[in-house]
Coordinates of C-alpha atoms and ligand atoms in Angstrom, one line a residue:
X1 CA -18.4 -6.6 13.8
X2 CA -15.5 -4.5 15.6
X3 CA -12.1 -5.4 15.5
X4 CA -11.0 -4.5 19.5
X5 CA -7.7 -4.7 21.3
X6 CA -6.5 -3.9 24.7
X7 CA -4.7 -1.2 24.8
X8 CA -1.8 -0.8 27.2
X9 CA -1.6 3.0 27.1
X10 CA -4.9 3.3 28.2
X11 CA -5.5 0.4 30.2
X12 CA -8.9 -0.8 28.2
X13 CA -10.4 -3.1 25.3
X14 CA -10.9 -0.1 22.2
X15 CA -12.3 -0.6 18.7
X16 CA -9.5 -0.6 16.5
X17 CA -9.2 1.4 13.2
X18 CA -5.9 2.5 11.5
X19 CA -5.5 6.3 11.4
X20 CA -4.9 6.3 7.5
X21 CA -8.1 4.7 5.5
X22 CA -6.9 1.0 5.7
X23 CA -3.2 0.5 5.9
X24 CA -1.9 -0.4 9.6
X25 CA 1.5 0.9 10.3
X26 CA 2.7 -1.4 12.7
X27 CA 6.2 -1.2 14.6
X28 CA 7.5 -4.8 16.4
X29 CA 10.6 -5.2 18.7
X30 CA 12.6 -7.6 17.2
X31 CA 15.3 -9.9 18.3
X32 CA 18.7 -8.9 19.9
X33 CA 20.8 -11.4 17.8
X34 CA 23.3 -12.6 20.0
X35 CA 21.7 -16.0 20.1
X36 CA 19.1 -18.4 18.9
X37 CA 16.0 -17.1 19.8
X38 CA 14.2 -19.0 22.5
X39 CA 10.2 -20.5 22.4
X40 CA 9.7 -17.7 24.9
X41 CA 10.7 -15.3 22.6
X42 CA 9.3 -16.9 19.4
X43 CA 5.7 -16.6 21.5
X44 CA 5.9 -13.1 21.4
X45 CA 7.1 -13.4 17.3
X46 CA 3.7 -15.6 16.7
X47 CA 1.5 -13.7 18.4
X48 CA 2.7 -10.8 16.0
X49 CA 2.1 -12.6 13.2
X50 CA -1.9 -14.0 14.4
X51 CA -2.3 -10.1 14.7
X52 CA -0.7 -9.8 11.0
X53 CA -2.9 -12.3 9.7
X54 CA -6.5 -11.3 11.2
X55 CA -5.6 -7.8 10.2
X56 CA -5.5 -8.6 6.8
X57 CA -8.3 -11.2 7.6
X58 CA -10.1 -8.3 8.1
X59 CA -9.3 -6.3 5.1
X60 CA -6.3 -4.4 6.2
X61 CA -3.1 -3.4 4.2
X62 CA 0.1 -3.7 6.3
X63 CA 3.2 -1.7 6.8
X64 CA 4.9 -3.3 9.2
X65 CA 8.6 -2.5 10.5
X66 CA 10.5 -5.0 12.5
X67 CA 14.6 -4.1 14.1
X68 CA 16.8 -6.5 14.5
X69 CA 19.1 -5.0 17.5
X70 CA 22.7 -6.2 15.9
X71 CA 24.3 -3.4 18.4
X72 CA 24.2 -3.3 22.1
X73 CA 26.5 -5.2 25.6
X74 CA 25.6 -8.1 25.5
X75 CA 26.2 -8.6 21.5
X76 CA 30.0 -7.1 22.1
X77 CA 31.1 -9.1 24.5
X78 CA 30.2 -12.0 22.9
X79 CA 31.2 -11.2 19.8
X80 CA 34.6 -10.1 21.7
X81 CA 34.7 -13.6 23.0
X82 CA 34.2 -15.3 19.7
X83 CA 37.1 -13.0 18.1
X84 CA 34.7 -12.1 15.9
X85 CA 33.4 -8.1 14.4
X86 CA 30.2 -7.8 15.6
X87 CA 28.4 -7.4 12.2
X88 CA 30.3 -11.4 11.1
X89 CA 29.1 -12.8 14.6
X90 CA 25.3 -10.9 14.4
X91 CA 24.7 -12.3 10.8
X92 CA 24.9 -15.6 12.4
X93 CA 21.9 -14.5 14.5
X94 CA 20.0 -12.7 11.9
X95 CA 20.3 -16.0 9.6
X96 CA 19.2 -18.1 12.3
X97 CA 16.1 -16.3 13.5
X98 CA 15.1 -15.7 9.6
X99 CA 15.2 -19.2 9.3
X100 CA 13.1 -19.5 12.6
X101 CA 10.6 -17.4 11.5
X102 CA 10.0 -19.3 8.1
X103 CA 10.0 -22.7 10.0
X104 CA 6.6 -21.6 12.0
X105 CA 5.4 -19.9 9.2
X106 CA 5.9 -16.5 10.8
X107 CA 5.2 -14.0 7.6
X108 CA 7.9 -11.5 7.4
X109 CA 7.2 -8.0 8.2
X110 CA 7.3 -5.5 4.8
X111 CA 10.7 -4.3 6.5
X112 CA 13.2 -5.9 8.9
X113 CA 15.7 -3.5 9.6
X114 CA 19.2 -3.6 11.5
X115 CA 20.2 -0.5 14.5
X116 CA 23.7 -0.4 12.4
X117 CA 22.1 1.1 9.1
X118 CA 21.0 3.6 11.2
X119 CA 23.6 5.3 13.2
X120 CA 23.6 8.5 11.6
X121 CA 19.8 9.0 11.8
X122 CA 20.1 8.0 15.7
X123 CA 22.4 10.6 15.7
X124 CA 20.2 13.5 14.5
X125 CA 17.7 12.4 16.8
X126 CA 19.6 12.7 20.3
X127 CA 21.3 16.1 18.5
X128 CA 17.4 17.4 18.6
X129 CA 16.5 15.9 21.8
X130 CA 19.9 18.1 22.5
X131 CA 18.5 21.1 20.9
X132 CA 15.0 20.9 22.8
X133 CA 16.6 20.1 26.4
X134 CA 15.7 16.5 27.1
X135 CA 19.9 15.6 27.1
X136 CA 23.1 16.2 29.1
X137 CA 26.4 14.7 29.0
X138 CA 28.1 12.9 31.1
X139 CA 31.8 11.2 30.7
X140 CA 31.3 11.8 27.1
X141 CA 28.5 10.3 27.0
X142 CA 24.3 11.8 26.5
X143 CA 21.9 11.2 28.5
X144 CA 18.0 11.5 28.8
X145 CA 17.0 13.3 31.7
X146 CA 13.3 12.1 32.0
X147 CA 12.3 14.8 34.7
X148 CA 11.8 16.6 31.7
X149 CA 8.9 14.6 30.1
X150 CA 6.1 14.9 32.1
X151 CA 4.5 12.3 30.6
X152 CA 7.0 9.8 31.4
X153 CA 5.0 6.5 33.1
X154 CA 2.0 6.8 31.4
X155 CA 2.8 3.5 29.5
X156 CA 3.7 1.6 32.5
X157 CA 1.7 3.5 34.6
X158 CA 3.8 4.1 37.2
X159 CA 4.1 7.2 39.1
X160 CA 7.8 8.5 38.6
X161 CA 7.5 11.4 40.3
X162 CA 9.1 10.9 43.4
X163 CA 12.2 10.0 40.7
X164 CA 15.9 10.5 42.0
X165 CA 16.8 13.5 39.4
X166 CA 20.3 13.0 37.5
X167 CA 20.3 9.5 39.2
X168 CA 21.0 7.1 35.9
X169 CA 21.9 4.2 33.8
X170 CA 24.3 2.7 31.3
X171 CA 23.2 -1.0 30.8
X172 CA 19.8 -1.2 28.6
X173 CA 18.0 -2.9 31.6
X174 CA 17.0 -1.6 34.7
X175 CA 14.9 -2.8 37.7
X176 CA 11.1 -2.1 37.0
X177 CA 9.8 1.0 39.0
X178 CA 13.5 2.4 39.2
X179 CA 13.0 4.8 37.1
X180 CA 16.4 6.4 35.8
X181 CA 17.5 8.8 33.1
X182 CA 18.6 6.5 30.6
X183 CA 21.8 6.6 27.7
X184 CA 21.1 7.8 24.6
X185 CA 24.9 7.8 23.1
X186 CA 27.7 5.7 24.6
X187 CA 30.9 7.1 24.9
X188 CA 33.4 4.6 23.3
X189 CA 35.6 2.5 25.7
X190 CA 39.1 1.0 24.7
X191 CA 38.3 -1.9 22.4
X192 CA 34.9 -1.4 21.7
X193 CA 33.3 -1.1 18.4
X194 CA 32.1 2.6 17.6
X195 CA 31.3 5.5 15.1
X196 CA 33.0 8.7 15.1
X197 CA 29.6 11.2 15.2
X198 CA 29.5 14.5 16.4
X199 CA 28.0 13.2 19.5
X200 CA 31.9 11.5 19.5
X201 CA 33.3 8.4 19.2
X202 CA 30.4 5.9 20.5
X203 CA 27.4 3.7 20.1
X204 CA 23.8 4.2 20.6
X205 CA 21.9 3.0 23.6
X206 CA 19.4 0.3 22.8
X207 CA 16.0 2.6 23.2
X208 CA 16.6 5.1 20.4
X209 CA 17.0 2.7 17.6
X210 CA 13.3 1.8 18.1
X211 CA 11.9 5.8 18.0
X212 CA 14.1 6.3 15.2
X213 CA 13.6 3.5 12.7
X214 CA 9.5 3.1 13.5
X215 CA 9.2 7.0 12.7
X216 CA 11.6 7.1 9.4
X217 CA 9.3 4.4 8.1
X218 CA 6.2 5.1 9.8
X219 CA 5.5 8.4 10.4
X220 CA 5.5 10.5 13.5
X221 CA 2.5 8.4 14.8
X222 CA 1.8 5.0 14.5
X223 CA -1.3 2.8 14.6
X224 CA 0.1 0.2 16.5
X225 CA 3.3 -1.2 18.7
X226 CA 4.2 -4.2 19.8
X227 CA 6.4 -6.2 21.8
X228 CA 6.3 -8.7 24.8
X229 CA 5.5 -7.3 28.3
X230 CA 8.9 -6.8 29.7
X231 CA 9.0 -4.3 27.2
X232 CA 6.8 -1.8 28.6
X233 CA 8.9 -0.6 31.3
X234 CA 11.5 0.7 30.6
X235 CA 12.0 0.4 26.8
X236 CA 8.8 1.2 25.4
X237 CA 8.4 4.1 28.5
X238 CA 11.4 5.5 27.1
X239 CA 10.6 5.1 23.2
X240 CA 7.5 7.4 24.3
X241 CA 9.8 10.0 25.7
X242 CA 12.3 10.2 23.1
X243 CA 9.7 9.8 20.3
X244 CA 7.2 12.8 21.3
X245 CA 10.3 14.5 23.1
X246 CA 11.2 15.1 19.2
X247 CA 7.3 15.6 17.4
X248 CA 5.5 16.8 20.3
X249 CA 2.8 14.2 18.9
X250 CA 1.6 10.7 20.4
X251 CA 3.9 8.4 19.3
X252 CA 1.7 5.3 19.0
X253 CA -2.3 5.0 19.5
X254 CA -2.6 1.0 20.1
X255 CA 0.2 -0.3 22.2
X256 CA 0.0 -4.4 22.7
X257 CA 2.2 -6.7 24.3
X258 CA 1.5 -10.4 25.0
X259 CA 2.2 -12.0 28.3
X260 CA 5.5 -14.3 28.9
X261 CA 5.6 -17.8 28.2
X262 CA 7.2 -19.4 31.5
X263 CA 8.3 -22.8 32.7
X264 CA 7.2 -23.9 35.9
X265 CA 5.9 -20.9 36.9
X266 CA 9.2 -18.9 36.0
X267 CA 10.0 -16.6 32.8
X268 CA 11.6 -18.7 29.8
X269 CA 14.3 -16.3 29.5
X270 CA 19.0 -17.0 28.8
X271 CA 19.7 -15.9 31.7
X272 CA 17.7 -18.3 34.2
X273 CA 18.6 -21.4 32.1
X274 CA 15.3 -22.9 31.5
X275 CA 15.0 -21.9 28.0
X276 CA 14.4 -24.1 24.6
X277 CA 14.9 -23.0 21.2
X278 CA 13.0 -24.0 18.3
X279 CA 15.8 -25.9 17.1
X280 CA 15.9 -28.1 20.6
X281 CA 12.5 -29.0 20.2
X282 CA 12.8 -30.2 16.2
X283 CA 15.7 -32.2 17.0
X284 CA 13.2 -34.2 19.6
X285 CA 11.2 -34.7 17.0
X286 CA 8.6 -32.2 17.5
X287 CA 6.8 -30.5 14.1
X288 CA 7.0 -27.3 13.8
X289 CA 3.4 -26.8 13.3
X290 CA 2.9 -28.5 16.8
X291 CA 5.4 -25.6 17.9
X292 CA 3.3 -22.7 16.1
X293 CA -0.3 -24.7 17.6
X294 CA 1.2 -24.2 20.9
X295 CA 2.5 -21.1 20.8
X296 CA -0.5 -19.4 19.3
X297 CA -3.0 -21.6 21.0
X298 CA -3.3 -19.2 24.4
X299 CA -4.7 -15.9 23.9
X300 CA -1.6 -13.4 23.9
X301 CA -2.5 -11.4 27.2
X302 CA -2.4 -14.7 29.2
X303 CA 0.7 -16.5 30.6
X304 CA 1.3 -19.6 28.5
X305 CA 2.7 -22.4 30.6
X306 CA 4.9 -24.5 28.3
X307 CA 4.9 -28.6 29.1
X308 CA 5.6 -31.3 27.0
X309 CA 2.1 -32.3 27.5
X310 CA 1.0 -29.3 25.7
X311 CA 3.2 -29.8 23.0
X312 CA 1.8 -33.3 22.3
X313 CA -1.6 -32.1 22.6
X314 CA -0.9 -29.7 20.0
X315 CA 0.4 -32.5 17.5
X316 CA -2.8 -34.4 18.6
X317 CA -5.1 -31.3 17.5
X318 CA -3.1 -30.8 14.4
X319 CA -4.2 -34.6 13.6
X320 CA -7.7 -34.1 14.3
X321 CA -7.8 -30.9 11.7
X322 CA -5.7 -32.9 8.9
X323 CA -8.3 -36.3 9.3
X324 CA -11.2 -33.7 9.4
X325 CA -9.5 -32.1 5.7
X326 CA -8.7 -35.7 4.9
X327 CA -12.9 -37.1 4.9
X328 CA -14.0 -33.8 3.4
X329 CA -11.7 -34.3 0.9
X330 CA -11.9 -37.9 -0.2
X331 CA -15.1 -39.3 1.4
X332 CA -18.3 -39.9 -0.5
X333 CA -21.3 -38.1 0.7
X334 CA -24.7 -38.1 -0.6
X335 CA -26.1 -36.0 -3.4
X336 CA -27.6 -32.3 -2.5
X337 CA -26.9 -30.2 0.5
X338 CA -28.5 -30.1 4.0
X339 CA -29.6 -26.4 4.7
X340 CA -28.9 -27.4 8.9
X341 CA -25.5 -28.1 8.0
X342 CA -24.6 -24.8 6.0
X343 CA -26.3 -22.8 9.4
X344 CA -24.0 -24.3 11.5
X345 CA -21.5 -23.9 9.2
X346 CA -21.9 -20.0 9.2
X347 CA -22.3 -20.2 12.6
X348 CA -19.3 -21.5 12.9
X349 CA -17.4 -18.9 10.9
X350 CA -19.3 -16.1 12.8
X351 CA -18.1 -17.3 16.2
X352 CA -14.3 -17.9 14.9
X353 CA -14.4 -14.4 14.2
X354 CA -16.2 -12.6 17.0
X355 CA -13.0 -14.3 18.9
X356 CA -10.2 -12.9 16.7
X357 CA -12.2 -9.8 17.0
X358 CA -12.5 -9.9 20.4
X359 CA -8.8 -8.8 21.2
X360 CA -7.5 -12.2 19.7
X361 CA -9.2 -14.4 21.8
X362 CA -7.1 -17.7 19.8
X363 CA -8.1 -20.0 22.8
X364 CA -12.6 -19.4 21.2
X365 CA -11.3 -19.1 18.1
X366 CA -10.2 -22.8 18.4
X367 CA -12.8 -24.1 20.1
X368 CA -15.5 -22.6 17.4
X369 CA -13.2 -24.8 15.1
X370 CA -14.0 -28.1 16.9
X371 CA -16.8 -27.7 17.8
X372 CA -17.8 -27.8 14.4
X373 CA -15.8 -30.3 13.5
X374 CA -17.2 -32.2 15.6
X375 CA -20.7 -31.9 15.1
X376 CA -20.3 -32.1 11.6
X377 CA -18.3 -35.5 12.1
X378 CA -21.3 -36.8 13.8
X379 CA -23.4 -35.5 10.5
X380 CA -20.8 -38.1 8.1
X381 CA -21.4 -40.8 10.2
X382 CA -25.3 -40.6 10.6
X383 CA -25.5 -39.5 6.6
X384 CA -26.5 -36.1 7.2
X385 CA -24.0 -34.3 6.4
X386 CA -24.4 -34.1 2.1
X387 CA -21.5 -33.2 -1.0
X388 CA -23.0 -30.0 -1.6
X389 CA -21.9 -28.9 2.5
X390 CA -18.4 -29.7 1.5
X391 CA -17.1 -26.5 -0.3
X392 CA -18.8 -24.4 2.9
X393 CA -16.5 -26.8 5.3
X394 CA -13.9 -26.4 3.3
X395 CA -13.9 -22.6 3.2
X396 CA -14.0 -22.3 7.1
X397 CA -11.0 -24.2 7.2
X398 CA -9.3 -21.7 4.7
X399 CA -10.5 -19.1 6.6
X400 CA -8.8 -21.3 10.1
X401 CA -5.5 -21.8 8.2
X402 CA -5.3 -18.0 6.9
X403 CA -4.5 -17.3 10.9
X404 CA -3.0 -20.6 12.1
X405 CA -1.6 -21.8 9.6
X406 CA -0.9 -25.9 10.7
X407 CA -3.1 -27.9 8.0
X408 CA -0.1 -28.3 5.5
X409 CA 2.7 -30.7 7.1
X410 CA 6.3 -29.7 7.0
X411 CA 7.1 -33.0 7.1
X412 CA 8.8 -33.9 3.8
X413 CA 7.4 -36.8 1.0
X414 CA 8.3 -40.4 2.4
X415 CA 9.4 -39.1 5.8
X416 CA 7.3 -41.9 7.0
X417 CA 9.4 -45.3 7.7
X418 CA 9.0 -48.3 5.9
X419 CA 7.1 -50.2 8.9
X420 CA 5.0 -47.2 9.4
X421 CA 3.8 -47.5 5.7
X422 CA 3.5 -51.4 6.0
X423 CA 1.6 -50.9 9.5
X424 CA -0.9 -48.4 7.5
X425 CA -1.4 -50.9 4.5
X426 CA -2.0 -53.3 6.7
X427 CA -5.2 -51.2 8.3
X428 CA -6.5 -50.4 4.5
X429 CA -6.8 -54.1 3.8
X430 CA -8.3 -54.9 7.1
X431 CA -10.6 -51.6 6.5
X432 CA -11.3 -53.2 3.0
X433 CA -12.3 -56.8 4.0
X434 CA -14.6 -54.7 7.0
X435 CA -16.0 -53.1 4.1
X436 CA -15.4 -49.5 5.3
X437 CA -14.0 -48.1 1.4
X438 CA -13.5 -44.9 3.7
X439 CA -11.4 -45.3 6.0
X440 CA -9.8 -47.3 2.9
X441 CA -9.5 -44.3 0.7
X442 CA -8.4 -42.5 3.8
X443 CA -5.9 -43.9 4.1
X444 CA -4.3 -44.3 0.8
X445 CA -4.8 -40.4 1.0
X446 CA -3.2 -40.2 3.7
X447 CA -0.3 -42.3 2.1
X448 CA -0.5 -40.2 -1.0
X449 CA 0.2 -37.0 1.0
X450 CA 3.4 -38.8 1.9
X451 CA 4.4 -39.8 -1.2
X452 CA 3.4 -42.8 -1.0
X453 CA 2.2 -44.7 -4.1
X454 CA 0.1 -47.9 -4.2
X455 CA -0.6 -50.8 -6.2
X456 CA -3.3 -53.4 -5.6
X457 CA -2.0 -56.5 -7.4
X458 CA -3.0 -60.1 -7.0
X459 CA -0.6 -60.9 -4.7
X460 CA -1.5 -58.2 -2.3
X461 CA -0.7 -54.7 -1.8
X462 CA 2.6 -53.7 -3.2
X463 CA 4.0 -49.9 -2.8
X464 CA 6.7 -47.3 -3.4
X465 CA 7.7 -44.0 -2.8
X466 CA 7.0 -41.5 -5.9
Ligands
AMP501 P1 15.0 -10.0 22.9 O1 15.6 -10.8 21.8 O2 15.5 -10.3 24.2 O3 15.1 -8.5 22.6 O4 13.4 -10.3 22.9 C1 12.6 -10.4 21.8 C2 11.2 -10.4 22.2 O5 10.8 -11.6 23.0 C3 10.7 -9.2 23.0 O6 9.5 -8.7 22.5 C4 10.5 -9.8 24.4 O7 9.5 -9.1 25.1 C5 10.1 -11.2 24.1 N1 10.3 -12.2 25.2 C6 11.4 -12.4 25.9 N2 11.3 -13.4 26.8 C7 10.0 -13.8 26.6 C8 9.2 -14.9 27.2 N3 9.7 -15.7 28.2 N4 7.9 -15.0 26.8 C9 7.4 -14.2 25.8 N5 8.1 -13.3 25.2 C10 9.4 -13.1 25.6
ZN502 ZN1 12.0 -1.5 20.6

């Protein structure tokens, strides 16, 4: 057993192992707040989390570091707009995304941490870019000049070195394959927020936050950093060159970034207008677990299409798992245990995790889980499957939920209508007369988990919520 991932830096699938005994030190790019975050986004965010989980699946400790950008263009003119500061109009944002997170179960990172708390350490860091020759100024304000890094492209793996020297930038993104010297301290303009630094009156760019707050809570070198793929080029390109600019050491060893989730072919992204939030999808009645299924369902380094379709397929999965839970839970098998059953049952376990190994293949990972269910459905039903196979089933789906976390339902106690409960009670009695006590127990179970109580009187079936 090897834990591998594909590296981006170097282009290849590598065994994985932390560089300090068994803590990971992890660095994410998190969310600019000057919106909800979109499903596209929240892709990216759950595919951080599967890699959280299986790390610690696998025995890790984490330190992991999250920013939340709460400074850069777009944030001030919006918040401009709103007549708002942008720290009143950002914890709107921040609220919103925190609460996003815990909706889809995302765990939170050891640390989240906001650009703003960190001026003055930005600061320092472009005075010793300054002192090392990497900067010059320009209108007041300082500049990268990435002719100076010889490394620069190594992430993106681009060749830069036909680059148009002192030819540069102001906004935070630039065409891919344009490579530019980038801003590293804003000069303030009339109305905009700023600090008063010895760099002058101004604001950081948006790259330097990143170098800045993964290596005051990191170290110089990280294990890992991720983000989505437009990141590579030209954020995390230039978080390499202001990063080992400063320590003269390789900034991170595993870089990982998971593919885009698009819409009819196109990038989910604000500015094309085809985008969903969480929050669009919960109010059309979608569970958030259906959401997380989804998202998490497609192995990160793939493109994951999102449909409608897909989304219903998810709920339909997320069924299938909770009935499976359900008959191990409440139906009545025969005594002992079936030796056949607990080899497929390791079996089972063993192939889920050669495909979280395997660079987080989720798509194996899921089909090891039905498969298995499957197979040891057909086991109930012919009688082979015994009581004393149970706790092993039970244990694989642990290990299942540890990573996708959708067996528990969101869905509060009597969310289900009134006709929905009579429709159900109506299917236990017929089950009853049929004489299948399973599907019977089943589903008073299943009511149960709703908070649904029942009564058998001799008038019938009478119920109520608890
Ligand atoms: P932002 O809030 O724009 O800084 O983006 C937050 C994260 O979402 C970054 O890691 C982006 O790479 C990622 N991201 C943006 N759009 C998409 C998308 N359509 N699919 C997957 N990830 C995305
Ligand atoms: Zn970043």
């Amino acid at each position: 057993m090897a834990l591998r991932f594909y590296n981006t830096l170097t282009q290849q699938v590598e065994v994985f192992a932390p560089l300090h005994e068994n803590v990971v030190r992890m660095y994410t790019c998190g969310p600019t707040v000057y919106n909800f975050a979109h499903i596209g986004n929240l892709r990216t965010f759950t595919f951080e989390d599967i890699l959280r989980r299986w790390l610690r699946a696998r025995g890790y400790r984490l330190d992991h570091v999250m920013n939340i950008t709460d400074v850069e263009d777009r944030i001030i003119k919006l918040s401009a707009a709103a007549h708002k500061s942008i720290y009143d109009y950002t914890a709107i944002y921040t609220e919103a995304f925190l609460e996003d997170m815990a909706t889809l179960r995302l765990e939170r990172p050891e640390r989240m941490v906001k650009a703003t708390d960190h001026i003055h350490e930005m600061v320092a860091a472009i005075e010793k870019l300054d002192e090392r020759g990497y900067t010059y100024r320009s209108d007041g304000s300082v500049y990268y000049r990435i002719a100076n890094f010889p490394g620069y492209g190594k992430l993106s793996h681009n060749d830069f070195s036909g680059i148009r020297a002192g030819a540069r930038v102001d906004v935070d993104e630039y065409d891919k394959a344009d490579a530019r010297d980038f801003v590293l301290w804003k000069a303030q303009k009339d109305g905009e927020p700023g600090w008063e630094t010895p760099l002058g009156a101004g604001r950081p760019g948006w790259h330097i936050e990143c170098s800045v707050m993964a290596m005051k809570y990191l170290g110089e070198t990280l294990d890992i950093h991720a983000g989505g793929v437009d990141l590579i080029f030209p954020h995390h390109e230039n978080e390499i060159a202001q990063s080992e600019a400063i320590t003269g050491k390789p900034f991170a060893r595993y870089w990982l970034h998971s593919e885009h989730l698009i819409v009819e072919g196109q990038k989910m992204a604000k500015s094309l207008g085809n985008f969903f939030t969480l929050r669009d999808l919960l109010e059309k009645g979608y569970a958030p677990e259906a959401v997380r299924y989804l998202l998490a369902s497609v192995p990160y380094r793939k493109k994951l299409n999102f449909t409608f379709d897909g989304l219903k397929a998810a709920a339909t999965a997320i069924d299938r798992l909770r009935n499976y839970k359900l008959r191990l839970e409440t139906a009545k098998f025969a005594e002992g245990a079936n030796e056949k059953i607990e080899q497929r049952t390791a079996a089972a376990i063993g192939a889920f995790d050669e495909a979280l190994d395997e660079d987080l293949n989720t798509a194996e990972a899921l089909a090891a889980a039905f498969e298995y269910i499957r197979d040891t459905n057909t086991a109930m039903d012919s009688g082979e499957f015994r009581a004393g196979n149970v706790p092993g089933a039970l244990e694989f789906l642990d290990r299942f939920d540890a990573v996708f976390d959708v067996l528990r339902s969101t869905a509060s106690a009597g969310s289900l209508s009134d006709s929905e409960v009579d429709a159900l009670i109506g299917e236990r009695t017929a089950a009853k007369k049929a004489r299948n006590f399973a599907r019977a127990d089943e589903i008073r179970a299943n009511l149960a988990g709703h908070g649904i109580v029942l009564e058998d009187t001799k008038d019938g079936v009478r119920w109520k919520r608890s």
